[in-house]
mmCIF file of C-alpha atoms and ligand atoms in Angstrom:
data_model
loop_
_atom_site.group_PDB
_atom_site.id
_atom_site.type_symbol
_atom_site.label_atom_id
_atom_site.label_comp_id
_atom_site.label_asym_id
_atom_site.label_seq_id
_atom_site.Cartn_x
_atom_site.Cartn_y
_atom_site.Cartn_z
ATOM 1 C CA MET A 1 0.000 0.000 0.000
ATOM 2 C CA ASN A 2 1.540 3.355 -0.937
ATOM 3 C CA GLN A 3 1.084 6.581 1.047
ATOM 4 C CA TYR A 4 -1.822 7.782 -1.116
ATOM 5 C CA SER A 5 -3.737 4.580 -0.592
ATOM 6 C CA LYS A 6 -3.119 4.724 3.163
ATOM 7 C CA ARG A 7 -4.311 8.336 3.337
ATOM 8 C CA ARG A 8 -7.519 7.511 1.453
ATOM 9 C CA SER A 9 -8.261 4.677 3.876
ATOM 10 C CA ARG A 10 -7.663 6.963 6.839
ATOM 11 C CA LEU A 11 -9.919 9.633 5.371
ATOM 12 C CA LEU A 12 -12.709 7.141 4.716
ATOM 13 C CA GLU A 13 -12.525 6.036 8.351
ATOM 14 C CA THR A 14 -13.260 9.588 9.488
ATOM 15 C CA LEU A 15 -16.417 9.833 7.349
ATOM 16 C CA PRO A 16 -19.864 8.738 8.498
ATOM 17 C CA GLU A 17 -21.433 5.604 7.043
ATOM 18 C CA ASN A 18 -23.394 6.342 3.856
ATOM 19 C CA ALA A 19 -21.260 9.140 2.514
ATOM 20 C CA ALA A 20 -19.345 9.916 -0.657
ATOM 21 C CA VAL A 21 -16.427 12.250 -1.309
ATOM 22 C CA ILE A 22 -15.838 13.931 -4.651
ATOM 23 C CA LEU A 23 -12.513 15.698 -5.144
ATOM 24 C CA PHE A 24 -11.516 17.603 -8.272
ATOM 25 C CA ALA A 25 -7.925 17.935 -9.501
ATOM 26 C CA GLY A 26 -8.841 21.340 -10.962
ATOM 27 C CA LYS A 27 -8.325 23.123 -14.234
ATOM 28 C CA ALA A 28 -6.088 26.067 -15.095
ATOM 29 C CA PRO A 29 -8.049 29.320 -15.485
ATOM 30 C CA MET A 30 -7.648 31.232 -18.763
ATOM 31 C CA ARG A 31 -5.150 34.085 -18.742
ATOM 32 C CA SER A 32 -5.549 35.939 -22.031
ATOM 33 C CA GLU A 33 -6.681 35.040 -25.542
ATOM 34 C CA ASP A 34 -6.020 31.284 -25.832
ATOM 35 C CA GLU A 35 -3.453 31.073 -23.052
ATOM 36 C CA ALA A 36 -4.168 29.602 -19.628
ATOM 37 C CA TYR A 37 -2.449 30.285 -16.308
ATOM 38 C CA GLU A 38 -0.032 27.615 -15.181
ATOM 39 C CA PHE A 39 -2.027 24.718 -13.787
ATOM 40 C CA SER A 40 -1.745 24.183 -10.049
ATOM 41 C CA ILE A 41 -3.157 20.936 -8.688
ATOM 42 C CA ASN A 42 -5.751 20.913 -5.906
ATOM 43 C CA ARG A 43 -3.490 19.958 -3.017
ATOM 44 C CA ASN A 44 -6.045 17.712 -1.333
ATOM 45 C CA PHE A 45 -6.532 15.766 -4.574
ATOM 46 C CA TYR A 46 -2.746 15.434 -4.881
ATOM 47 C CA TYR A 47 -2.398 14.403 -1.220
ATOM 48 C CA LEU A 48 -4.796 11.512 -1.806
ATOM 49 C CA THR A 49 -3.704 10.387 -5.282
ATOM 50 C CA GLY A 50 -0.150 11.578 -6.082
ATOM 51 C CA LEU A 51 -1.519 12.706 -9.465
ATOM 52 C CA ASP A 52 -0.984 16.240 -10.722
ATOM 53 C CA LYS A 53 -2.908 16.387 -13.988
ATOM 54 C CA GLU A 54 -5.908 18.548 -14.886
ATOM 55 C CA ASN A 55 -9.523 17.422 -15.120
ATOM 56 C CA MET A 56 -9.262 14.324 -12.974
ATOM 57 C CA VAL A 57 -11.850 13.486 -10.320
ATOM 58 C CA LEU A 58 -11.610 11.181 -7.302
ATOM 59 C CA VAL A 59 -14.800 9.604 -5.948
ATOM 60 C CA MET A 60 -14.811 7.542 -2.745
ATOM 61 C CA TYR A 61 -17.757 6.219 -0.813
ATOM 62 C CA ARG A 62 -18.880 4.246 2.233
ATOM 63 C CA LEU A 63 -22.228 2.544 1.840
ATOM 64 C CA ASP A 64 -23.865 -0.009 4.095
ATOM 65 C CA GLY A 65 -20.574 -1.392 5.339
ATOM 66 C CA THR A 66 -18.865 -1.407 1.929
ATOM 67 C CA SER A 67 -16.512 1.132 0.431
ATOM 68 C CA GLY A 68 -15.220 1.991 -3.010
ATOM 69 C CA GLU A 69 -12.873 4.336 -4.829
ATOM 70 C CA TYR A 70 -12.889 5.474 -8.449
ATOM 71 C CA LEU A 71 -10.755 7.792 -10.475
ATOM 72 C CA PHE A 72 -12.158 9.616 -13.509
ATOM 73 C CA ILE A 73 -9.600 10.932 -15.999
ATOM 74 C CA PRO A 74 -9.636 12.539 -19.463
ATOM 75 C CA PRO A 75 -9.420 9.891 -22.190
ATOM 76 C CA TYR A 76 -6.084 9.487 -23.933
ATOM 77 C CA ASP A 77 -6.121 11.641 -27.049
ATOM 78 C CA GLU A 78 -3.576 11.061 -29.879
ATOM 79 C CA LYS A 79 -3.987 14.580 -31.256
ATOM 80 C CA MET A 80 -3.473 16.251 -27.871
ATOM 81 C CA ALA A 81 -0.496 13.985 -27.341
ATOM 82 C CA ARG A 82 1.119 15.436 -30.476
ATOM 83 C CA TRP A 83 0.283 19.035 -29.562
ATOM 84 C CA VAL A 84 1.020 19.231 -25.864
ATOM 85 C CA GLY A 85 2.261 15.823 -24.784
ATOM 86 C CA GLY A 86 0.389 12.755 -23.761
ATOM 87 C CA ARG A 87 -2.252 12.662 -21.135
ATOM 88 C CA MET A 88 -2.030 9.883 -18.627
ATOM 89 C CA LEU A 89 -3.108 6.419 -19.580
ATOM 90 C CA LYS A 90 -5.504 4.699 -17.203
ATOM 91 C CA GLU A 91 -2.888 2.174 -16.181
ATOM 92 C CA GLU A 92 -0.363 4.941 -15.433
ATOM 93 C CA ALA A 93 -2.865 6.800 -13.210
ATOM 94 C CA ALA A 94 -3.741 3.519 -11.501
ATOM 95 C CA ALA A 95 -0.063 2.719 -10.865
ATOM 96 C CA VAL A 96 0.682 6.078 -9.190
ATOM 97 C CA SER A 97 -2.494 6.292 -7.133
ATOM 98 C CA GLU A 98 -3.156 2.581 -6.521
ATOM 99 C CA ILE A 99 -6.786 3.204 -7.461
ATOM 100 C CA LYS A 100 -7.865 0.152 -9.407
ATOM 101 C CA LYS A 101 -11.004 1.521 -11.015
ATOM 102 C CA VAL A 102 -10.126 4.247 -13.494
ATOM 103 C CA GLU A 103 -12.860 5.533 -15.817
ATOM 104 C CA ASP A 104 -13.371 8.284 -18.413
ATOM 105 C CA VAL A 105 -14.212 11.645 -16.901
ATOM 106 C CA GLY A 106 -17.158 11.866 -19.311
ATOM 107 C CA ASP A 107 -18.796 9.083 -17.300
ATOM 108 C CA LEU A 108 -18.662 10.956 -13.991
ATOM 109 C CA ASP A 109 -22.239 12.303 -14.093
ATOM 110 C CA SER A 110 -23.845 8.946 -14.782
ATOM 111 C CA PHE A 111 -21.724 7.329 -12.053
ATOM 112 C CA VAL A 112 -22.778 9.975 -9.510
ATOM 113 C CA ALA A 113 -26.416 9.630 -10.609
ATOM 114 C CA SER A 114 -26.304 5.878 -9.995
ATOM 115 C CA LEU A 115 -24.750 6.453 -6.561
ATOM 116 C CA LEU A 116 -27.542 8.873 -5.693
ATOM 117 C CA ASN A 117 -30.227 6.583 -7.049
ATOM 118 C CA ARG A 118 -28.960 3.801 -4.797
ATOM 119 C CA ASN A 119 -29.484 6.163 -1.866
ATOM 120 C CA ARG A 120 -32.897 7.553 -2.768
ATOM 121 C CA ARG A 121 -34.422 6.197 0.425
ATOM 122 C CA ASN A 122 -31.491 7.054 2.663
ATOM 123 C CA PRO A 123 -32.031 10.404 4.401
ATOM 124 C CA ASP A 124 -28.536 10.291 5.974
ATOM 125 C CA PHE A 125 -26.612 10.027 2.717
ATOM 126 C CA THR A 126 -24.104 12.917 2.585
ATOM 127 C CA MET A 127 -21.899 14.208 -0.219
ATOM 128 C CA PHE A 128 -18.513 15.613 0.844
ATOM 129 C CA PHE A 129 -16.612 18.124 -1.293
ATOM 130 C CA ASP A 130 -13.523 20.253 -0.760
ATOM 131 C CA PHE A 131 -15.283 23.581 -0.269
ATOM 132 C CA TRP A 132 -12.182 25.545 0.820
ATOM 133 C CA HIS A 133 -12.820 29.173 0.048
ATOM 134 C CA TYR A 134 -10.412 32.000 0.872
ATOM 135 C CA GLU A 135 -12.105 35.195 -0.227
ATOM 136 C CA PHE A 136 -15.800 35.976 -0.113
ATOM 137 C CA ASP A 137 -16.105 36.763 -3.809
ATOM 138 C CA GLN A 138 -13.479 34.499 -5.390
ATOM 139 C CA SER A 139 -14.656 32.638 -8.471
ATOM 140 C CA LEU A 140 -16.447 29.370 -7.835
ATOM 141 C CA SER A 141 -14.344 26.232 -7.664
ATOM 142 C CA LEU A 142 -15.197 23.117 -9.680
ATOM 143 C CA ALA A 143 -16.416 21.543 -6.420
ATOM 144 C CA GLN A 144 -18.812 24.408 -5.739
ATOM 145 C CA ARG A 145 -20.092 24.369 -9.309
ATOM 146 C CA TYR A 146 -20.631 20.624 -9.240
ATOM 147 C CA ALA A 147 -22.380 20.780 -5.871
ATOM 148 C CA ASN A 148 -24.633 23.563 -7.194
ATOM 149 C CA LYS A 149 -25.510 21.407 -10.197
ATOM 150 C CA LEU A 150 -26.358 18.446 -7.946
ATOM 151 C CA LYS A 151 -28.384 20.660 -5.628
ATOM 152 C CA GLU A 152 -30.515 21.759 -8.561
ATOM 153 C CA ASN A 153 -31.315 18.169 -9.465
ATOM 154 C CA TYR A 154 -31.381 16.692 -5.941
ATOM 155 C CA PRO A 155 -32.592 19.533 -3.694
ATOM 156 C CA ALA A 156 -32.807 17.359 -0.572
ATOM 157 C CA LEU A 157 -29.234 16.103 -0.861
ATOM 158 C CA ALA A 158 -26.960 16.905 2.117
ATOM 159 C CA PHE A 159 -23.514 18.420 1.485
ATOM 160 C CA LYS A 160 -20.568 18.711 3.828
ATOM 161 C CA ASP A 161 -17.046 20.049 3.596
ATOM 162 C CA VAL A 162 -14.297 17.397 3.635
ATOM 163 C CA TYR A 163 -11.638 20.092 4.111
ATOM 164 C CA PRO A 164 -11.561 19.961 7.958
ATOM 165 C CA ALA A 165 -10.925 16.188 7.961
ATOM 166 C CA LEU A 166 -8.157 16.548 5.386
ATOM 167 C CA ALA A 167 -6.700 19.546 7.201
ATOM 168 C CA LYS A 168 -6.362 17.491 10.370
ATOM 169 C CA MET A 169 -4.480 14.807 8.464
ATOM 170 C CA ARG A 170 -2.277 17.193 6.501
ATOM 171 C CA LEU A 171 -1.132 19.099 9.598
ATOM 172 C CA VAL A 172 0.822 16.042 10.776
ATOM 173 C CA LYS A 173 3.470 15.160 8.222
ATOM 174 C CA ASP A 174 4.483 11.604 7.402
ATOM 175 C CA GLU A 175 8.009 10.465 6.476
ATOM 176 C CA GLN A 176 7.491 10.937 2.741
ATOM 177 C CA GLU A 177 6.271 14.464 3.263
ATOM 178 C CA LEU A 178 9.216 15.311 5.505
ATOM 179 C CA GLU A 179 11.626 13.935 2.930
ATOM 180 C CA SER A 180 10.123 16.240 0.289
ATOM 181 C CA ILE A 181 10.256 19.272 2.600
ATOM 182 C CA ARG A 182 13.892 18.514 3.445
ATOM 183 C CA LYS A 183 14.705 18.292 -0.263
ATOM 184 C CA ALA A 184 12.958 21.609 -0.984
ATOM 185 C CA ILE A 185 14.979 23.234 1.825
ATOM 186 C CA HIS A 186 18.227 21.762 0.527
ATOM 187 C CA ILE A 187 17.613 23.212 -2.948
ATOM 188 C CA THR A 188 16.658 26.560 -1.388
ATOM 189 C CA ASN A 189 19.941 26.548 0.535
ATOM 190 C CA ASN A 190 21.916 26.217 -2.696
ATOM 191 C CA GLY A 191 19.989 29.102 -4.243
ATOM 192 C CA ILE A 192 20.593 31.364 -1.236
ATOM 193 C CA LEU A 193 24.312 30.551 -1.085
ATOM 194 C CA LYS A 194 24.662 31.487 -4.753
ATOM 195 C CA MET A 195 22.815 34.767 -4.134
ATOM 196 C CA MET A 196 25.112 35.603 -1.237
ATOM 197 C CA LYS A 197 28.220 34.842 -3.303
ATOM 198 C CA SER A 198 26.953 36.879 -6.275
ATOM 199 C CA ALA A 199 25.762 39.938 -4.324
ATOM 200 C CA LYS A 200 27.354 43.270 -5.185
ATOM 201 C CA PRO A 201 26.318 46.900 -4.589
ATOM 202 C CA GLY A 202 24.521 48.327 -7.631
ATOM 203 C CA MET A 203 22.867 45.028 -8.498
ATOM 204 C CA ASN A 204 19.174 44.952 -9.321
ATOM 205 C CA GLU A 205 16.856 42.933 -7.080
ATOM 206 C CA MET A 206 15.637 41.124 -10.193
ATOM 207 C CA THR A 207 19.136 39.841 -10.939
ATOM 208 C CA LEU A 208 19.423 38.260 -7.499
ATOM 209 C CA GLU A 209 15.955 36.755 -7.883
ATOM 210 C CA GLY A 210 17.084 35.358 -11.265
ATOM 211 C CA ILE A 211 20.178 33.795 -9.692
ATOM 212 C CA PHE A 212 17.948 31.969 -7.216
ATOM 213 C CA SER A 213 15.649 30.752 -10.011
ATOM 214 C CA PHE A 214 18.635 29.632 -12.079
ATOM 215 C CA VAL A 215 20.001 27.470 -9.257
ATOM 216 C CA LEU A 216 16.553 25.891 -8.862
ATOM 217 C CA ALA A 217 16.529 25.040 -12.562
ATOM 218 C CA GLN A 218 20.056 23.631 -12.295
ATOM 219 C CA MET A 219 18.821 21.368 -9.524
ATOM 220 C CA LEU A 220 15.808 20.360 -11.639
ATOM 221 C CA CYS A 221 13.318 22.134 -9.407
ATOM 222 C CA HIS A 222 10.542 23.361 -11.645
ATOM 223 C CA ARG A 223 8.612 25.659 -9.303
ATOM 224 C CA THR A 224 9.159 28.122 -6.534
ATOM 225 C CA ALA A 225 6.856 27.749 -3.521
ATOM 226 C CA PHE A 226 5.559 31.321 -3.956
ATOM 227 C CA GLY A 227 6.533 34.543 -5.697
ATOM 228 C CA THR A 228 10.080 35.303 -4.541
ATOM 229 C CA ILE A 229 10.484 38.410 -2.392
ATOM 230 C CA ALA A 230 13.771 40.147 -3.243
ATOM 231 C CA ALA A 231 13.933 43.466 -1.413
ATOM 232 C CA GLY A 232 16.879 45.821 -1.045
ATOM 233 C CA GLY A 233 17.216 48.715 1.408
ATOM 234 C CA LYS A 234 13.969 50.240 2.607
ATOM 235 C CA ARG A 235 11.849 47.998 0.346
ATOM 236 C CA ALA A 236 12.627 45.270 2.901
ATOM 237 C CA THR A 237 10.324 47.076 5.336
ATOM 238 C CA ILE A 238 7.383 46.128 3.073
ATOM 239 C CA LEU A 239 6.377 42.697 4.261
ATOM 240 C CA HIS A 240 5.432 41.100 0.949
ATOM 241 C CA TYR A 241 7.322 43.314 -1.511
ATOM 242 C CA HIS A 242 7.011 41.807 -4.995
ATOM 243 C CA ASP A 243 8.248 44.419 -7.488
ATOM 244 C CA ASN A 244 11.815 43.069 -7.293
ATOM 245 C CA ASN A 245 13.031 45.696 -9.767
ATOM 246 C CA ARG A 246 15.163 48.227 -7.906
ATOM 247 C CA VAL A 247 18.882 48.731 -7.500
ATOM 248 C CA ILE A 248 20.437 47.745 -4.168
ATOM 249 C CA ASN A 249 22.942 50.388 -3.103
ATOM 250 C CA ASP A 250 26.172 50.018 -1.211
ATOM 251 C CA ASN A 251 25.706 49.620 2.563
ATOM 252 C CA GLU A 252 22.119 48.444 2.178
ATOM 253 C CA LEU A 253 20.699 45.182 3.419
ATOM 254 C CA PHE A 254 19.003 42.724 1.081
ATOM 255 C CA LEU A 255 16.078 40.625 2.323
ATOM 256 C CA CYS A 256 15.022 37.528 0.421
ATOM 257 C CA ASP A 257 12.003 35.434 1.324
ATOM 258 C CA LEU A 258 11.737 32.455 -0.976
ATOM 259 C CA GLY A 259 11.485 28.726 -1.355
ATOM 260 C CA ALA A 260 11.965 25.827 -3.719
ATOM 261 C CA THR A 261 9.479 22.960 -3.952
ATOM 262 C CA SER A 262 9.815 19.221 -4.152
ATOM 263 C CA ASP A 263 6.747 17.151 -5.122
ATOM 264 C CA TYR A 264 4.724 20.336 -4.377
ATOM 265 C CA TYR A 265 6.087 20.484 -0.821
ATOM 266 C CA CYS A 266 7.395 23.925 -0.004
ATOM 267 C CA ALA A 267 10.371 25.476 1.678
ATOM 268 C CA ASP A 268 9.782 28.956 3.112
ATOM 269 C CA ILE A 269 13.035 30.656 4.080
ATOM 270 C CA SER A 270 14.050 34.265 4.677
ATOM 271 C CA ARG A 271 17.579 35.532 4.944
ATOM 272 C CA THR A 272 18.796 39.110 5.247
ATOM 273 C CA PHE A 273 22.359 39.973 4.288
ATOM 274 C CA PRO A 274 24.440 43.064 3.517
ATOM 275 C CA ILE A 275 24.774 43.615 -0.218
ATOM 276 C CA ASN A 276 28.481 44.497 0.206
ATOM 277 C CA GLY A 277 29.210 41.583 2.550
ATOM 278 C CA HIS A 278 29.613 43.677 5.733
ATOM 279 C CA PHE A 279 26.890 44.555 8.241
ATOM 280 C CA SER A 280 27.161 48.038 9.764
ATOM 281 C CA ASP A 281 27.183 48.064 13.583
ATOM 282 C CA ARG A 282 23.566 49.220 13.642
ATOM 283 C CA GLN A 283 22.451 46.615 11.097
ATOM 284 C CA LYS A 284 24.170 43.904 13.123
ATOM 285 C CA GLU A 285 22.577 45.154 16.348
ATOM 286 C CA ILE A 286 19.056 44.892 14.890
ATOM 287 C CA TYR A 287 19.904 41.614 13.158
ATOM 288 C CA GLN A 288 20.911 40.127 16.521
ATOM 289 C CA LEU A 289 17.567 41.125 18.080
ATOM 290 C CA VAL A 290 15.704 39.244 15.335
ATOM 291 C CA ARG A 291 18.017 36.263 15.656
ATOM 292 C CA ASN A 292 17.507 36.221 19.440
ATOM 293 C CA ALA A 293 13.732 36.276 18.930
ATOM 294 C CA GLN A 294 14.126 33.308 16.616
ATOM 295 C CA LYS A 295 16.142 31.455 19.256
ATOM 296 C CA ILE A 296 13.347 32.007 21.800
ATOM 297 C CA VAL A 297 10.892 30.350 19.400
ATOM 298 C CA GLU A 298 13.315 27.482 18.752
ATOM 299 C CA ALA A 299 13.719 26.897 22.474
ATOM 300 C CA ASN A 300 9.984 26.842 23.144
ATOM 301 C CA ALA A 301 8.378 25.222 20.107
ATOM 302 C CA LYS A 302 7.112 21.810 21.209
ATOM 303 C CA PRO A 303 3.919 19.772 21.433
ATOM 304 C CA GLY A 304 1.279 21.458 23.558
ATOM 305 C CA VAL A 305 2.382 25.031 22.774
ATOM 306 C CA LYS A 306 0.352 27.292 20.461
ATOM 307 C CA LEU A 307 1.740 29.467 17.654
ATOM 308 C CA LYS A 308 0.015 32.316 19.456
ATOM 309 C CA ASP A 309 2.104 31.639 22.605
ATOM 310 C CA LEU A 310 5.318 31.624 20.578
ATOM 311 C CA ASN A 311 4.361 34.906 18.972
ATOM 312 C CA GLN A 312 3.658 36.450 22.369
ATOM 313 C CA MET A 313 7.157 35.412 23.518
ATOM 314 C CA VAL A 314 8.616 37.284 20.534
ATOM 315 C CA ILE A 315 6.522 40.369 21.321
ATOM 316 C CA ASP A 316 7.504 40.266 25.004
ATOM 317 C CA TYR A 317 11.171 39.988 24.105
ATOM 318 C CA TYR A 318 10.989 42.911 21.681
ATOM 319 C CA LYS A 319 9.051 44.997 24.189
ATOM 320 C CA GLN A 320 11.813 44.558 26.706
ATOM 321 C CA GLU A 321 14.709 45.060 24.243
ATOM 322 C CA LEU A 322 13.592 47.706 21.738
ATOM 323 C CA PRO A 323 13.880 50.691 24.128
ATOM 324 C CA LYS A 324 17.508 49.688 24.799
ATOM 325 C CA HIS A 325 18.201 50.170 21.083
ATOM 326 C CA GLY A 326 16.738 53.626 20.528
ATOM 327 C CA LEU A 327 13.329 52.295 19.501
ATOM 328 C CA ASN A 328 10.061 52.699 21.305
ATOM 329 C CA GLU A 329 8.326 49.810 23.027
ATOM 330 C CA ALA A 330 5.261 49.904 20.747
ATOM 331 C CA VAL A 331 6.315 46.627 19.150
ATOM 332 C CA SER A 332 3.607 46.664 16.472
ATOM 333 C CA GLU A 333 5.340 49.650 14.875
ATOM 334 C CA TYR A 334 8.261 47.402 13.949
ATOM 335 C CA TYR A 335 6.787 43.898 14.011
ATOM 336 C CA PHE A 336 3.309 43.429 12.620
ATOM 337 C CA HIS A 337 2.982 39.844 11.443
ATOM 338 C CA SER A 338 3.033 36.686 13.480
ATOM 339 C CA CYS A 339 6.062 34.499 14.038
ATOM 340 C CA GLY A 340 4.966 31.550 11.947
ATOM 341 C CA HIS A 341 2.500 29.360 10.131
ATOM 342 C CA HIS A 342 2.188 25.736 9.093
ATOM 343 C CA LEU A 343 4.152 24.643 6.011
ATOM 344 C CA GLY A 344 3.607 21.746 3.625
ATOM 345 C CA LEU A 345 1.895 21.318 0.272
ATOM 346 C CA ASP A 346 1.049 25.022 0.536
ATOM 347 C CA THR A 347 3.361 27.704 1.864
ATOM 348 C CA HIS A 348 0.680 28.959 4.198
ATOM 349 C CA ASP A 349 -0.373 25.392 4.739
ATOM 350 C CA ILE A 350 -3.712 24.406 6.228
ATOM 351 C CA ASP A 351 -4.914 27.176 8.455
ATOM 352 C CA GLY A 352 -4.522 25.448 11.817
ATOM 353 C CA GLY A 353 -5.124 28.871 13.391
ATOM 354 C CA LEU A 354 -2.788 30.664 15.782
ATOM 355 C CA GLY A 355 -4.747 29.146 18.651
ATOM 356 C CA ALA A 356 -4.242 25.537 17.548
ATOM 357 C CA VAL A 357 -2.031 23.446 19.800
ATOM 358 C CA LEU A 358 1.164 22.180 18.161
ATOM 359 C CA LYS A 359 1.638 18.437 17.770
ATOM 360 C CA GLU A 360 4.531 16.142 16.970
ATOM 361 C CA GLY A 361 4.857 16.008 13.177
ATOM 362 C CA ASN A 362 3.708 19.585 12.526
ATOM 363 C CA VAL A 363 6.024 21.668 10.344
ATOM 364 C CA ILE A 364 5.951 25.395 11.048
ATOM 365 C CA THR A 365 7.974 28.438 10.140
ATOM 366 C CA ASN A 366 9.891 30.562 12.615
ATOM 367 C CA GLU A 367 10.020 34.046 11.127
ATOM 368 C CA PRO A 368 10.243 36.995 13.437
ATOM 369 C CA GLY A 369 11.304 40.264 11.838
ATOM 370 C CA LEU A 370 11.866 43.939 12.584
ATOM 371 C CA TYR A 371 10.957 46.641 10.077
ATOM 372 C CA ILE A 372 12.278 50.099 10.945
ATOM 373 C CA THR A 373 10.973 52.390 8.227
ATOM 374 C CA ALA A 374 12.697 55.532 9.533
ATOM 375 C CA GLU A 375 16.106 53.850 9.216
ATOM 376 C CA GLY A 376 15.346 51.915 6.014
ATOM 377 C CA ILE A 377 16.157 48.656 7.805
ATOM 378 C CA GLY A 378 13.989 45.588 7.244
ATOM 379 C CA ILE A 379 15.192 42.282 8.664
ATOM 380 C CA ARG A 380 13.459 38.926 8.639
ATOM 381 C CA ILE A 381 15.080 35.572 9.340
ATOM 382 C CA GLU A 382 12.863 32.600 8.601
ATOM 383 C CA ASP A 383 13.538 28.933 9.256
ATOM 384 C CA ASP A 384 11.390 25.827 9.005
ATOM 385 C CA LEU A 385 10.835 23.725 12.141
ATOM 386 C CA LEU A 386 9.631 20.182 12.643
ATOM 387 C CA ILE A 387 7.823 19.701 15.948
ATOM 388 C CA THR A 388 9.312 16.591 17.599
ATOM 389 C CA ALA A 389 8.215 14.598 20.678
ATOM 390 C CA ASP A 390 9.777 17.049 23.093
ATOM 391 C CA GLY A 391 10.911 20.097 21.135
ATOM 392 C CA CYS A 392 11.702 20.956 17.551
ATOM 393 C CA GLU A 393 14.252 20.274 14.828
ATOM 394 C CA VAL A 394 15.390 23.199 12.703
ATOM 395 C CA LEU A 395 15.036 21.638 9.262
ATOM 396 C CA SER A 396 16.831 24.556 7.628
ATOM 397 C CA LYS A 397 19.783 24.744 10.008
ATOM 398 C CA GLU A 398 22.244 24.181 7.142
ATOM 399 C CA ILE A 399 21.293 27.587 5.671
ATOM 400 C CA ILE A 400 23.741 30.010 7.278
ATOM 401 C CA ARG A 401 22.110 32.646 9.439
ATOM 402 C CA GLU A 402 24.495 34.027 12.079
ATOM 403 C CA ALA A 403 25.710 37.494 11.031
ATOM 404 C CA GLU A 404 29.401 36.550 11.368
ATOM 405 C CA ASP A 405 28.916 33.349 9.334
ATOM 406 C CA ILE A 406 27.186 35.300 6.581
ATOM 407 C CA GLU A 407 30.022 37.852 6.447
ATOM 408 C CA ARG A 408 32.629 35.099 6.442
ATOM 409 C CA TYR A 409 30.884 33.254 3.635
ATOM 410 C CA MET A 410 30.292 36.338 1.517
ATOM 411 C CA ASN A 411 33.922 37.331 1.834
ATOM 412 C CA GLY A 412 35.228 33.936 0.879
ATOM 413 C CA GLN A 413 36.685 32.997 4.249
HETATM 414 N N1 LIG B 1 6.783 33.872 2.277
HETATM 415 C C1 LIG B 1 5.638 34.249 2.985
HETATM 416 C C2 LIG B 1 5.754 33.979 4.401
HETATM 417 O O1 LIG B 1 6.843 33.895 4.907
HETATM 418 O O2 LIG B 1 4.815 33.774 5.097
HETATM 419 MN MN1 MN B 2 8.543 33.391 3.872
HETATM 420 MN MN1 MN B 3 6.518 32.129 6.089
#
């Protein structure tokens, strides 16, 4: 049994008797004219199948003590194969996912109709979809559209969201997932080292971003985890700066927040370094405060603690230290995000909520920062932590982060 098969069994166990789950792989939205945006697989579909192709649908059910699983995929098309490469054959999809019953996606409606007909007299029968929705007015997902279509034809049918059950599973990473995250971090490390070695005053932010992307391509990593943030000087005080198109002047700091992926698993790392290879005394002083805040999180992240508690420790530390460094104690003026989030198939993975209690197997980020607009200093240091039985492991510890180590490395010592 591979990991996808095991996860499907575990999910089915969490569902009530007489229920079905329908999960859509998704479809790339159109961008302009005849060009679509890059396709990005529905992560829950991927988590349960290992497949990352468009227009596939997973159906699982539990009925009267029996269960079943079916995959619906686009039929193999010779012409499409010549234009854009082959679609997956049924046997290929079956081999990756270990789902034995693979059908044409055109047969989905009649299959669902027969499932519903079998349950005509069952008032408890419930259909589960992934109804994750981020913004109030975002365009409808395939799941929402399909549920709306079913609701029109079967108005008494009950729907539920399968997202919470999957979220609970995805928050605790298994060995395969950790291996992918470690690989993504390792690739990210190589990209950051190359940026540090290439940095020179007068360089454009875009050039450093390009160096990172080039290293990823060299290491056969096809995608970044999110849009790279490459911010020089005072642009580093903008939390999610994305223009990446300005010159970084001598004596300025450069903040990069970026990540490679491996099998869709993300790294999310921030490093801040001096573009000329030497921190000024003031830059180093602020850098050390951020690094100390990070160490507090590292020392306290363990099962039973909440992200919210870790963030409060960072705020308390800053409140005590900032006035000693010519800053006022209103911490939110300089630090206005929280110290971390879950990480996995998405960069901001599964919203466990700041109040959720950490568990062994969670992967979180540790990313305190300080953003001093008046001085044009923005510093964030971000590492990725695995929560262990009694503490945490810094998965990204190989990526240099002490100020002296950065200077030594940048100056070839
Ligand atoms: N890269 C976005 C974040 O650190 O949360
Ligand atoms: Mn980040
Ligand atoms: Mn982050």
